[in-house]
Coordinates of C-alpha atoms in Angstrom, one line a residue:
M1 CA 30.4 -101.6 9.9
L2 CA 31.0 -99.8 13.2
W3 CA 29.7 -96.3 13.4
K4 CA 31.5 -94.5 16.2
G5 CA 29.6 -91.8 17.9
L6 CA 27.5 -90.9 21.0
Y7 CA 24.5 -92.9 19.8
I8 CA 25.9 -95.4 17.4
T9 CA 28.1 -98.1 18.9
R10 CA 26.9 -101.2 17.1
N11 CA 27.7 -103.2 14.0
Y12 CA 25.2 -103.1 11.2
S13 CA 24.5 -106.6 9.9
S14 CA 22.8 -106.1 6.5
K15 CA 20.2 -108.5 5.4
K16 CA 19.7 -106.6 2.1
S17 CA 18.3 -108.5 -0.8
L18 CA 16.7 -105.5 -2.5
A19 CA 18.6 -102.5 -3.9
L20 CA 17.0 -99.2 -3.0
L21 CA 17.4 -96.2 -5.4
T22 CA 15.7 -92.9 -4.9
T23 CA 15.2 -89.5 -6.7
P24 CA 14.5 -86.5 -4.5
I25 CA 10.8 -85.9 -4.2
Y26 CA 9.8 -82.8 -6.1
Y27 CA 8.2 -79.8 -4.5
V28 CA 4.8 -79.1 -6.0
N29 CA 5.0 -75.3 -5.8
A30 CA 5.6 -75.3 -9.6
E31 CA 5.4 -77.5 -12.7
P32 CA 8.3 -79.8 -13.6
H33 CA 11.3 -78.5 -15.6
I34 CA 14.3 -80.2 -17.1
G35 CA 16.2 -80.1 -13.8
H36 CA 13.6 -82.3 -12.2
L37 CA 13.7 -84.6 -15.2
Y38 CA 17.5 -84.8 -15.1
S39 CA 17.4 -86.2 -11.5
S40 CA 14.9 -88.9 -12.5
L41 CA 16.9 -89.8 -15.7
I42 CA 20.1 -90.3 -13.7
T43 CA 18.3 -92.6 -11.3
D44 CA 16.6 -94.4 -14.0
A45 CA 19.8 -94.9 -16.0
I46 CA 21.4 -96.3 -12.8
K47 CA 18.6 -98.8 -12.4
R48 CA 18.6 -99.9 -16.0
W49 CA 22.4 -100.4 -15.8
K50 CA 22.1 -102.5 -12.7
F51 CA 19.4 -104.6 -14.5
L52 CA 21.6 -104.8 -17.6
T53 CA 24.5 -106.3 -15.6
R54 CA 22.1 -108.6 -13.7
K55 CA 23.9 -107.6 -10.5
E56 CA 20.7 -106.5 -8.7
A57 CA 17.6 -107.6 -10.5
K58 CA 15.4 -106.8 -7.5
I59 CA 15.3 -103.1 -7.2
I60 CA 13.0 -100.6 -5.4
F61 CA 13.1 -97.3 -7.3
S62 CA 11.2 -94.5 -5.7
T63 CA 10.3 -91.0 -6.9
G64 CA 7.4 -88.7 -6.0
T65 CA 6.3 -85.3 -4.7
D66 CA 6.8 -83.2 -1.6
E67 CA 3.5 -81.6 -0.8
H68 CA 3.6 -79.8 2.6
G69 CA 4.8 -76.5 3.9
T70 CA 4.2 -72.7 3.7
K71 CA 5.1 -72.4 0.1
I72 CA 2.4 -74.9 -0.9
Q73 CA -0.2 -73.0 1.2
R74 CA 0.7 -69.8 -0.6
A75 CA 0.8 -71.4 -4.0
A76 CA -2.6 -72.9 -3.6
K77 CA -4.0 -69.6 -2.4
S78 CA -2.5 -67.8 -5.4
H79 CA -4.2 -70.4 -7.7
R80 CA -7.5 -69.9 -5.9
T81 CA -7.9 -73.6 -5.1
S82 CA -7.8 -75.9 -2.1
V83 CA -4.4 -77.1 -1.0
N84 CA -5.3 -80.7 -1.5
D85 CA -6.6 -80.1 -5.1
Y86 CA -3.6 -78.0 -5.9
C87 CA -1.2 -80.7 -4.8
T88 CA -3.1 -83.4 -6.6
K89 CA -3.0 -81.4 -9.9
V90 CA 0.7 -80.7 -9.8
S91 CA 1.7 -84.1 -8.5
S92 CA -0.1 -85.7 -11.4
Q93 CA 2.2 -83.6 -13.7
Y94 CA 5.3 -85.1 -12.1
Q95 CA 3.8 -88.6 -12.5
E96 CA 3.1 -87.8 -16.1
L97 CA 6.7 -86.7 -16.5
A98 CA 8.0 -89.9 -15.1
N99 CA 5.7 -92.1 -17.3
T100 CA 6.3 -90.1 -20.5
F101 CA 10.1 -90.3 -20.2
S102 CA 10.1 -94.0 -19.3
I103 CA 11.3 -93.5 -15.7
S104 CA 11.0 -97.1 -14.5
Y105 CA 10.0 -96.3 -10.9
T106 CA 8.4 -98.9 -8.6
D107 CA 7.0 -96.5 -6.1
F108 CA 5.6 -93.0 -6.6
I109 CA 5.3 -91.4 -3.1
R110 CA 3.2 -88.4 -2.2
T111 CA 3.9 -86.9 1.2
S112 CA 0.2 -86.3 1.7
E113 CA -0.5 -90.0 1.7
E114 CA -1.6 -91.7 4.9
R115 CA 1.2 -94.3 4.9
H116 CA 3.7 -91.4 4.8
I117 CA 2.1 -89.5 7.7
T118 CA 2.2 -92.7 9.7
T119 CA 5.9 -93.2 9.0
V120 CA 6.8 -89.6 9.8
Q121 CA 5.0 -89.7 13.2
K122 CA 6.6 -93.1 14.0
F123 CA 10.1 -91.8 13.2
W124 CA 9.4 -88.6 15.2
T125 CA 8.3 -90.7 18.2
R126 CA 11.5 -92.8 18.0
L127 CA 13.7 -89.6 18.3
T128 CA 11.5 -88.3 21.1
E129 CA 12.0 -91.6 23.0
K130 CA 15.7 -91.2 22.7
D131 CA 15.5 -87.7 24.2
L132 CA 16.8 -86.0 21.1
I133 CA 13.9 -83.5 20.6
Y134 CA 13.1 -80.7 23.0
Q135 CA 10.8 -77.7 22.9
S136 CA 12.1 -74.2 23.0
T137 CA 11.7 -70.7 21.6
Y138 CA 13.4 -70.6 18.3
Q139 CA 14.3 -67.4 16.4
G140 CA 16.2 -66.6 13.3
W141 CA 16.0 -65.7 9.6
Y142 CA 13.6 -67.9 7.7
C143 CA 13.5 -68.2 3.9
V144 CA 9.9 -69.2 2.9
S145 CA 11.0 -70.0 -0.7
D146 CA 13.7 -72.5 0.5
E147 CA 11.7 -73.6 3.6
T148 CA 14.7 -73.2 5.8
F149 CA 16.2 -71.2 8.6
L150 CA 19.5 -69.5 7.8
S151 CA 22.4 -68.3 9.9
D152 CA 23.9 -64.9 9.5
S153 CA 26.8 -66.3 7.4
Q154 CA 24.2 -67.6 4.9
L155 CA 22.7 -64.2 4.3
I156 CA 23.7 -61.3 2.0
E157 CA 22.3 -57.8 1.5
I158 CA 21.1 -56.7 -1.9
I159 CA 19.4 -53.5 -3.2
K160 CA 15.8 -54.2 -4.3
D161 CA 13.5 -51.4 -5.4
G162 CA 15.9 -48.9 -4.0
E163 CA 16.0 -50.5 -0.5
K164 CA 18.5 -52.8 1.2
V165 CA 17.0 -56.3 1.8
L166 CA 18.4 -59.5 3.3
V167 CA 18.3 -62.6 1.1
S168 CA 19.7 -66.1 1.1
A169 CA 23.3 -66.0 -0.2
E170 CA 22.7 -69.2 -2.2
S171 CA 19.2 -68.9 -3.6
K172 CA 18.9 -65.0 -3.5
Q173 CA 15.4 -65.5 -2.1
P174 CA 14.2 -63.0 0.6
V175 CA 14.1 -63.9 4.3
E176 CA 11.9 -62.9 7.2
W177 CA 12.6 -62.8 10.9
S178 CA 10.8 -65.6 12.7
K179 CA 10.4 -66.1 16.5
E180 CA 8.2 -68.9 17.7
T181 CA 8.0 -71.9 19.9
N182 CA 9.3 -75.0 18.1
Y183 CA 10.5 -78.5 18.7
I184 CA 14.3 -78.6 18.3
F185 CA 16.5 -81.5 17.3
K186 CA 19.8 -82.0 19.1
L187 CA 21.9 -81.8 16.0
H188 CA 25.1 -80.7 17.8
L189 CA 25.5 -84.1 19.3
F190 CA 26.2 -85.6 15.9
K191 CA 29.0 -83.5 14.5
Q192 CA 31.8 -85.9 15.2
T193 CA 29.6 -88.9 14.2
L194 CA 29.0 -87.2 10.8
I195 CA 32.7 -86.5 10.4
D196 CA 33.5 -90.1 11.1
W197 CA 30.8 -91.3 8.7
L198 CA 32.2 -89.1 5.9
R199 CA 35.9 -89.8 6.7
S200 CA 35.3 -93.6 6.7
N201 CA 33.5 -93.6 3.3
E202 CA 34.6 -91.3 0.5
K203 CA 31.8 -92.8 -1.6
A204 CA 29.3 -91.4 0.9
V205 CA 28.9 -88.5 -1.4
V206 CA 29.9 -88.4 -5.1
P207 CA 31.4 -86.8 -7.1
Q208 CA 34.4 -85.8 -5.1
K209 CA 33.7 -82.1 -5.5
F210 CA 30.5 -82.4 -3.4
Y211 CA 32.1 -84.7 -0.9
K212 CA 34.7 -82.0 -0.2
I213 CA 31.9 -79.3 0.0
L214 CA 30.0 -81.4 2.5
L215 CA 33.1 -81.9 4.6
D216 CA 33.6 -78.1 4.7
I217 CA 30.0 -77.7 5.8
V218 CA 30.3 -80.3 8.6
Y219 CA 33.5 -78.7 9.9
S220 CA 32.1 -75.1 9.8
P221 CA 31.4 -73.7 13.3
D222 CA 27.6 -73.1 13.0
A223 CA 26.6 -76.0 10.6
L224 CA 25.7 -78.4 13.4
S225 CA 23.7 -76.1 15.7
D226 CA 20.5 -77.5 16.9
I227 CA 17.7 -77.1 14.3
S228 CA 14.0 -76.4 14.5
I229 CA 12.0 -79.3 13.2
S230 CA 8.4 -78.0 13.7
R231 CA 6.3 -74.9 13.0
P232 CA 3.2 -73.6 14.8
S233 CA 0.2 -75.1 13.0
S234 CA -1.4 -71.6 13.2
R235 CA 1.2 -70.5 10.6
V236 CA 1.7 -73.8 8.8
H237 CA -1.5 -75.8 8.9
W238 CA -0.6 -77.9 5.8
G239 CA 1.7 -80.5 7.3
V240 CA 2.0 -83.6 9.4
P241 CA 0.9 -82.9 13.0
V242 CA 3.4 -83.4 15.8
P243 CA 2.4 -86.5 17.7
N244 CA 0.5 -85.5 20.9
D245 CA 0.8 -81.8 20.0
H246 CA -1.5 -80.6 17.3
D247 CA -0.5 -77.0 17.9
Q248 CA 2.7 -77.9 15.9
T249 CA 3.3 -79.3 12.5
I250 CA 6.4 -81.1 11.5
Y251 CA 9.0 -79.1 9.6
V252 CA 8.6 -79.7 5.9
W253 CA 12.2 -80.9 5.4
F254 CA 12.0 -83.4 8.2
D255 CA 8.8 -84.7 6.8
A256 CA 10.1 -84.8 3.2
L257 CA 13.3 -86.7 4.1
V258 CA 11.3 -89.4 5.8
N259 CA 9.7 -90.3 2.4
Y260 CA 12.6 -92.7 1.8
L261 CA 11.7 -94.6 5.0
T262 CA 8.1 -94.7 3.9
V263 CA 8.9 -96.4 0.6
A264 CA 11.3 -98.8 2.4
G265 CA 8.5 -99.9 4.7
Y266 CA 9.8 -98.5 7.9
S267 CA 6.3 -98.4 9.5
E268 CA 5.4 -101.8 8.2
T269 CA 5.9 -104.5 10.8
T270 CA 4.9 -107.8 9.1
N271 CA 6.6 -108.3 5.8
G272 CA 10.3 -107.7 6.6
K273 CA 10.7 -105.4 3.6
F274 CA 12.5 -102.8 5.5
Q275 CA 15.3 -105.1 6.6
E276 CA 15.7 -106.3 3.0
C277 CA 16.2 -102.9 1.4
W278 CA 17.7 -100.6 4.0
P279 CA 19.9 -98.6 3.7
P280 CA 19.5 -96.9 0.4
D281 CA 22.1 -97.9 -2.1
I282 CA 22.1 -94.7 -4.1
Q283 CA 20.2 -91.4 -3.4
V284 CA 20.3 -89.0 -6.3
I285 CA 19.9 -85.3 -5.4
G286 CA 20.6 -81.8 -6.8
K287 CA 23.4 -79.7 -5.4
D288 CA 20.9 -77.2 -3.8
I289 CA 19.7 -79.9 -1.3
L290 CA 23.2 -81.3 -0.4
K291 CA 23.1 -80.0 3.2
F292 CA 19.7 -81.5 3.9
H293 CA 20.7 -84.9 2.6
G294 CA 24.3 -84.9 3.6
V295 CA 24.0 -83.4 7.1
Y296 CA 20.4 -83.5 8.5
W297 CA 19.3 -86.8 6.9
P298 CA 22.3 -89.0 8.1
A299 CA 22.1 -87.3 11.5
F300 CA 18.4 -88.1 11.8
L301 CA 19.0 -91.7 10.7
I302 CA 22.0 -92.3 13.0
A303 CA 20.0 -90.8 15.9
A304 CA 17.3 -93.4 15.3
D305 CA 19.9 -96.2 15.1
L306 CA 19.5 -96.6 11.3
E307 CA 22.3 -96.8 8.8
P308 CA 22.8 -93.8 6.6
P309 CA 22.7 -94.1 2.8
R310 CA 25.5 -96.0 1.2
S311 CA 26.0 -93.3 -1.4
I312 CA 24.6 -89.9 -2.3
L313 CA 25.0 -88.9 -5.9
C314 CA 24.9 -85.1 -6.1
H315 CA 24.5 -83.5 -9.5
S316 CA 24.8 -79.9 -10.7
H317 CA 22.0 -77.8 -12.3
W318 CA 21.0 -76.7 -15.8
T319 CA 21.3 -73.3 -17.3
V320 CA 19.4 -72.1 -20.4
D321 CA 21.6 -70.3 -23.0
G322 CA 24.1 -69.7 -20.2
E323 CA 21.6 -68.2 -17.8
K324 CA 20.0 -69.6 -14.7
M325 CA 16.5 -70.9 -15.1
S326 CA 13.9 -68.7 -13.4
K327 CA 10.3 -67.7 -13.8
S328 CA 11.2 -64.0 -13.8
K329 CA 13.4 -64.5 -16.9
G330 CA 10.8 -66.7 -18.6
N331 CA 13.3 -69.3 -19.6
V332 CA 12.1 -72.3 -17.6
V333 CA 12.2 -75.3 -19.9
S334 CA 9.2 -77.7 -19.6
P335 CA 10.2 -81.2 -20.8
L336 CA 6.5 -82.1 -21.4
E337 CA 6.3 -79.3 -23.9
K338 CA 9.5 -80.3 -25.7
I339 CA 8.7 -83.9 -26.5
T340 CA 6.7 -82.8 -29.6
S341 CA 9.9 -81.4 -31.0
Y342 CA 12.5 -83.8 -29.7
T343 CA 10.6 -86.9 -28.6
A344 CA 11.0 -88.3 -25.0
D345 CA 14.0 -90.5 -25.9
G346 CA 15.6 -87.6 -27.8
L347 CA 15.4 -85.3 -24.7
R348 CA 16.5 -88.2 -22.5
Y349 CA 19.6 -88.6 -24.6
F350 CA 20.4 -84.9 -24.7
L351 CA 20.3 -84.4 -21.0
L352 CA 22.3 -87.6 -20.2
R353 CA 24.7 -86.9 -23.0
E354 CA 25.3 -83.3 -22.1
G355 CA 24.9 -83.3 -18.3
V356 CA 27.9 -83.7 -16.0
N357 CA 27.5 -84.2 -12.3
H358 CA 30.4 -82.0 -11.3
G359 CA 29.3 -78.9 -13.3
D360 CA 26.2 -77.2 -14.6
G361 CA 24.9 -78.2 -17.9
N362 CA 23.7 -75.8 -20.5
Y363 CA 20.5 -76.2 -22.5
S364 CA 20.0 -74.5 -25.8
E365 CA 17.5 -75.3 -28.5
T366 CA 20.2 -75.1 -31.2
K367 CA 22.5 -77.5 -29.3
V368 CA 19.6 -80.0 -28.8
L369 CA 18.7 -79.9 -32.5
R370 CA 22.3 -80.3 -33.7
L371 CA 23.2 -83.1 -31.3
L372 CA 20.1 -85.2 -31.9
N373 CA 20.4 -84.8 -35.7
A374 CA 24.1 -85.6 -35.7
E375 CA 24.1 -88.5 -33.3
L376 CA 20.7 -90.2 -33.2
A377 CA 19.4 -89.5 -36.7
D378 CA 22.7 -89.5 -38.7
T379 CA 25.3 -91.6 -36.8
L380 CA 23.0 -94.2 -35.3
G381 CA 19.8 -94.2 -37.3
N382 CA 21.3 -93.8 -40.7
L383 CA 23.6 -96.8 -40.2
L384 CA 20.7 -99.1 -39.3
S385 CA 18.6 -97.7 -42.2
R386 CA 21.4 -98.4 -44.7
C387 CA 22.0 -101.9 -43.4
C388 CA 18.3 -102.7 -43.6
S389 CA 17.6 -101.1 -46.9
K390 CA 16.2 -103.4 -49.5
A391 CA 18.7 -102.1 -52.0
L392 CA 21.6 -103.5 -50.1
N393 CA 19.8 -106.2 -48.1
P394 CA 16.9 -107.5 -50.2
D395 CA 16.6 -110.7 -48.2
Q396 CA 16.2 -108.6 -45.0
K397 CA 18.8 -110.7 -43.1
F398 CA 21.4 -110.4 -40.4
P399 CA 23.8 -112.5 -42.6
A400 CA 26.2 -115.1 -41.4
L401 CA 29.9 -114.7 -42.0
N402 CA 32.0 -116.5 -44.6
T403 CA 35.4 -117.3 -43.1
D404 CA 37.4 -116.5 -46.2
S405 CA 35.6 -113.2 -46.7
F406 CA 35.9 -112.2 -43.1
N407 CA 39.7 -112.9 -43.2
R408 CA 40.0 -110.8 -46.3
V409 CA 37.9 -107.9 -45.0
S410 CA 39.3 -108.0 -41.4
S411 CA 42.9 -107.6 -42.8
L412 CA 42.0 -104.0 -43.7
D413 CA 43.1 -101.2 -41.3
V414 CA 39.6 -99.7 -41.1
T415 CA 38.2 -103.1 -40.1
K416 CA 40.9 -103.9 -37.6
K417 CA 40.2 -100.6 -35.9
L418 CA 36.5 -101.2 -35.8
L419 CA 36.8 -104.7 -34.3
E420 CA 39.4 -103.5 -31.8
N421 CA 37.1 -100.6 -30.7
I422 CA 34.0 -102.9 -30.4
Q423 CA 35.9 -105.3 -28.1
Q424 CA 37.0 -102.4 -25.9
L425 CA 33.6 -100.8 -25.7
P426 CA 31.9 -102.9 -23.1
G427 CA 34.7 -102.5 -20.6
L428 CA 34.8 -98.7 -21.2
C429 CA 31.0 -98.4 -20.7
E430 CA 31.2 -100.5 -17.6
T431 CA 33.6 -98.1 -16.0
H432 CA 31.7 -95.0 -17.1
Y433 CA 28.3 -96.3 -16.0
N434 CA 29.7 -97.5 -12.6
Q435 CA 31.0 -94.0 -12.1
Y436 CA 27.7 -92.4 -13.2
N437 CA 29.4 -90.7 -16.0
F438 CA 26.7 -91.2 -18.6
Y439 CA 28.1 -88.6 -20.9
K440 CA 31.3 -90.6 -21.2
A441 CA 29.4 -93.8 -21.9
A442 CA 27.5 -92.0 -24.7
D443 CA 30.7 -90.5 -26.0
A444 CA 32.4 -93.9 -26.2
I445 CA 29.3 -95.4 -27.9
I446 CA 29.1 -92.7 -30.5
A447 CA 32.9 -93.1 -31.2
I448 CA 32.2 -96.8 -32.1
L449 CA 29.3 -95.8 -34.4
H450 CA 31.5 -93.2 -36.1
S451 CA 34.1 -96.0 -36.6
A452 CA 31.3 -98.3 -38.0
N453 CA 30.1 -95.6 -40.4
L454 CA 33.7 -95.0 -41.6
F455 CA 34.1 -98.8 -42.1
F456 CA 30.8 -98.8 -44.1
E457 CA 31.8 -95.9 -46.3
T458 CA 35.3 -97.3 -46.9
L459 CA 34.1 -100.7 -48.0
K460 CA 31.3 -99.2 -50.2
P461 CA 28.7 -102.0 -50.0
W462 CA 26.7 -100.4 -52.7
E463 CA 29.6 -101.1 -55.1
L464 CA 30.0 -104.7 -53.7
K465 CA 26.3 -105.2 -54.5
K466 CA 26.9 -104.7 -58.2
N467 CA 29.3 -107.6 -58.5
K468 CA 28.3 -111.2 -57.9
N469 CA 31.8 -112.1 -57.1
T470 CA 31.8 -109.8 -54.1
T471 CA 28.5 -110.9 -52.6
E472 CA 30.2 -112.6 -49.6
D473 CA 32.2 -109.4 -48.9
L474 CA 28.9 -107.5 -49.0
Q475 CA 27.5 -109.9 -46.4
T476 CA 30.6 -109.5 -44.2
V477 CA 30.2 -105.7 -44.3
L478 CA 26.5 -105.9 -43.4
H479 CA 27.3 -108.4 -40.7
L480 CA 30.0 -106.3 -39.0
A481 CA 27.9 -103.1 -39.2
M482 CA 24.9 -104.9 -37.7
E483 CA 27.1 -106.4 -35.0
S484 CA 28.3 -102.8 -34.2
L485 CA 24.7 -101.9 -33.9
R486 CA 23.8 -104.9 -31.7
V487 CA 26.6 -104.0 -29.2
T488 CA 25.9 -100.3 -29.1
G489 CA 22.1 -101.0 -28.9
I490 CA 22.6 -103.1 -25.8
L491 CA 24.8 -100.5 -24.2
L492 CA 22.5 -97.7 -25.0
Q493 CA 19.6 -99.2 -23.1
P494 CA 20.1 -97.2 -19.9
L495 CA 20.2 -93.9 -21.9
I496 CA 17.5 -94.4 -24.6
P497 CA 15.5 -97.5 -23.8
N498 CA 12.8 -97.1 -26.4
I499 CA 15.1 -96.4 -29.3
S500 CA 17.3 -99.3 -28.2
N501 CA 14.4 -101.6 -28.0
V502 CA 13.4 -100.7 -31.6
L503 CA 16.9 -101.2 -32.8
L504 CA 17.4 -104.6 -31.1
N505 CA 13.9 -105.7 -32.3
K506 CA 14.9 -104.8 -35.9
L507 CA 18.1 -106.9 -35.5
N508 CA 15.9 -109.7 -34.0
V509 CA 18.0 -109.9 -30.8
P510 CA 16.0 -112.0 -28.3
K511 CA 15.0 -110.3 -25.0
K512 CA 17.1 -112.8 -23.1
E513 CA 20.2 -111.8 -25.1
R514 CA 20.2 -108.1 -24.3
F515 CA 22.3 -108.1 -21.1
F516 CA 25.9 -107.1 -20.5
D517 CA 27.1 -110.6 -20.3
N518 CA 25.9 -111.1 -23.9
L519 CA 28.8 -108.8 -24.9
Q520 CA 31.5 -111.2 -23.6
K521 CA 31.7 -112.7 -27.1
F522 CA 31.1 -111.1 -30.4
S523 CA 29.5 -112.6 -33.5
W524 CA 32.7 -113.0 -35.5
M525 CA 34.0 -115.2 -32.7
E526 CA 30.9 -117.4 -32.8
Q527 CA 31.3 -120.1 -35.4
S528 CA 27.8 -121.2 -34.7
F529 CA 26.3 -117.9 -35.7
K530 CA 23.7 -118.5 -38.4
T531 CA 21.9 -116.0 -40.7
R532 CA 18.7 -114.7 -39.1
C533 CA 15.8 -112.7 -40.4
L534 CA 15.4 -109.1 -39.4
G535 CA 12.5 -108.1 -37.3
D536 CA 9.4 -106.4 -38.5
D537 CA 10.0 -103.2 -36.6
S538 CA 10.8 -100.0 -38.6
A539 CA 14.4 -99.3 -39.4
V540 CA 13.8 -95.6 -38.7
L541 CA 15.1 -95.0 -35.2
F542 CA 15.0 -91.2 -35.0
K543 CA 13.6 -88.8 -37.6
R544 CA 15.8 -85.9 -38.4
I545 CA 14.5 -82.7 -36.9
V546 CA 14.0 -80.1 -39.6
S547 CA 13.7 -77.1 -37.3
G548 CA 13.2 -76.2 -33.7
D549 CA 10.0 -75.3 -31.9
S550 CA 10.7 -71.7 -31.1
D551 CA 11.1 -68.5 -33.1
R552 CA 14.2 -67.8 -31.1
E553 CA 15.8 -71.0 -32.3
K554 CA 14.8 -70.4 -35.9
K555 CA 16.6 -67.1 -35.8
K556 CA 19.7 -68.7 -34.4
L557 CA 19.7 -71.4 -37.2
K558 CA 19.4 -68.6 -39.8
N559 CA 22.4 -67.0 -38.3

């Protein structure tokens, strides 16, 4: 691919053999909330889908924590601890979050690690050698909370405590005037190059809504002004020192963005890993950091003769009962606290089922409880329990089909509809997963399970069990219900891996037969399918939640 611009005039010849997926790295000024988890879940679901389709079995999946900057200094001071100890404590909570919710990362990066500091300084030196960094007095409005300088057009005036104060128009956080000697990156040189990059690749940023927002940013008059990329170390001592100038530390966002190069092996010179995995295939971010990842990040990369990410997946945020999450409102939802009520897979399912990339999702305790009970406990879990009950299935088998019985049962409209839906489901899910519309994949899967439950209720296997002459029809009903569960269990793996594993174990589906290509043929098409014993795992996939975990929710349920 040819990137046209002042500094990019070469064809990139990719030697990639590794897929690189990344979450944003999470700022350790506060404990993790459901918004952080959502970013990780999206990335994890993408990785699991890639593995399921066997398209890219070799995947680097990075997540981690961003640990430098003014905000961290102040947070550590407010907690009366050293900056290093503070970072270690909060970073461990993010690692616990990833482990608890089965985030299948291959690299957990901390920006305080030596390997990262080495990479940041090497990347800085590369830009310096290309004469893209200069030193000058920089002044402007700085938002400590957002760790960014803001132009006048990005500010608004509000009344606080009876006085007019300037705040960031986007985050509503206060700003302060800053004038200091900084190192400056020549961002203005890359405006046309960034426009060319975006115009040549509409998948550079998805969904389309954020692609258009980013184009508007790039075309705006002041978006590509030169930017400060350092701070005086007298003010920001907790950061990566500028090479050959320890009076300055590298700007926290420059430092943070380079984490992706660190995990890719940019500073490693012997193993060839970087050439195998760069550029990133998909970088998942929240909409609040779109400008950093869609403007500054590709500009830095292009400036260093590196290819920008192939795709940036930008998602929206989560509200709580229709209100923005904030400490001041006391409505920040901690996923690590909610697992006792909803389980890790339950909360995974809710966020991926309810979240849409193009618009904010809304979290409410009532909605979580109702959704998990209706879909995981009743629709999915109850069907498996009934198929595996010793009353209907005393031999504990996934029974083979009798041809005459299958022909008889499949002539019914409810069976025809079920078989038709099952055959269409893999293609539907493939489309939805490839477009990162996890909620649509979940919706399609649940629709099949509703169809399977209707089929089960209509055929009344408990009645068939009473008559020896309808034993083969009973086996057919159990078989088709279990086949519905096998297909949906395989397709649910990116969303609820642990529940799916229990389900497929119970159906005794071998590990090597849990891939997308195992859905090219269905059991009723396989004449060689023989009865097999069910596994020893429990048939209980998800226990019904009796009540929520908060007084507020209990009041809602009463109403």
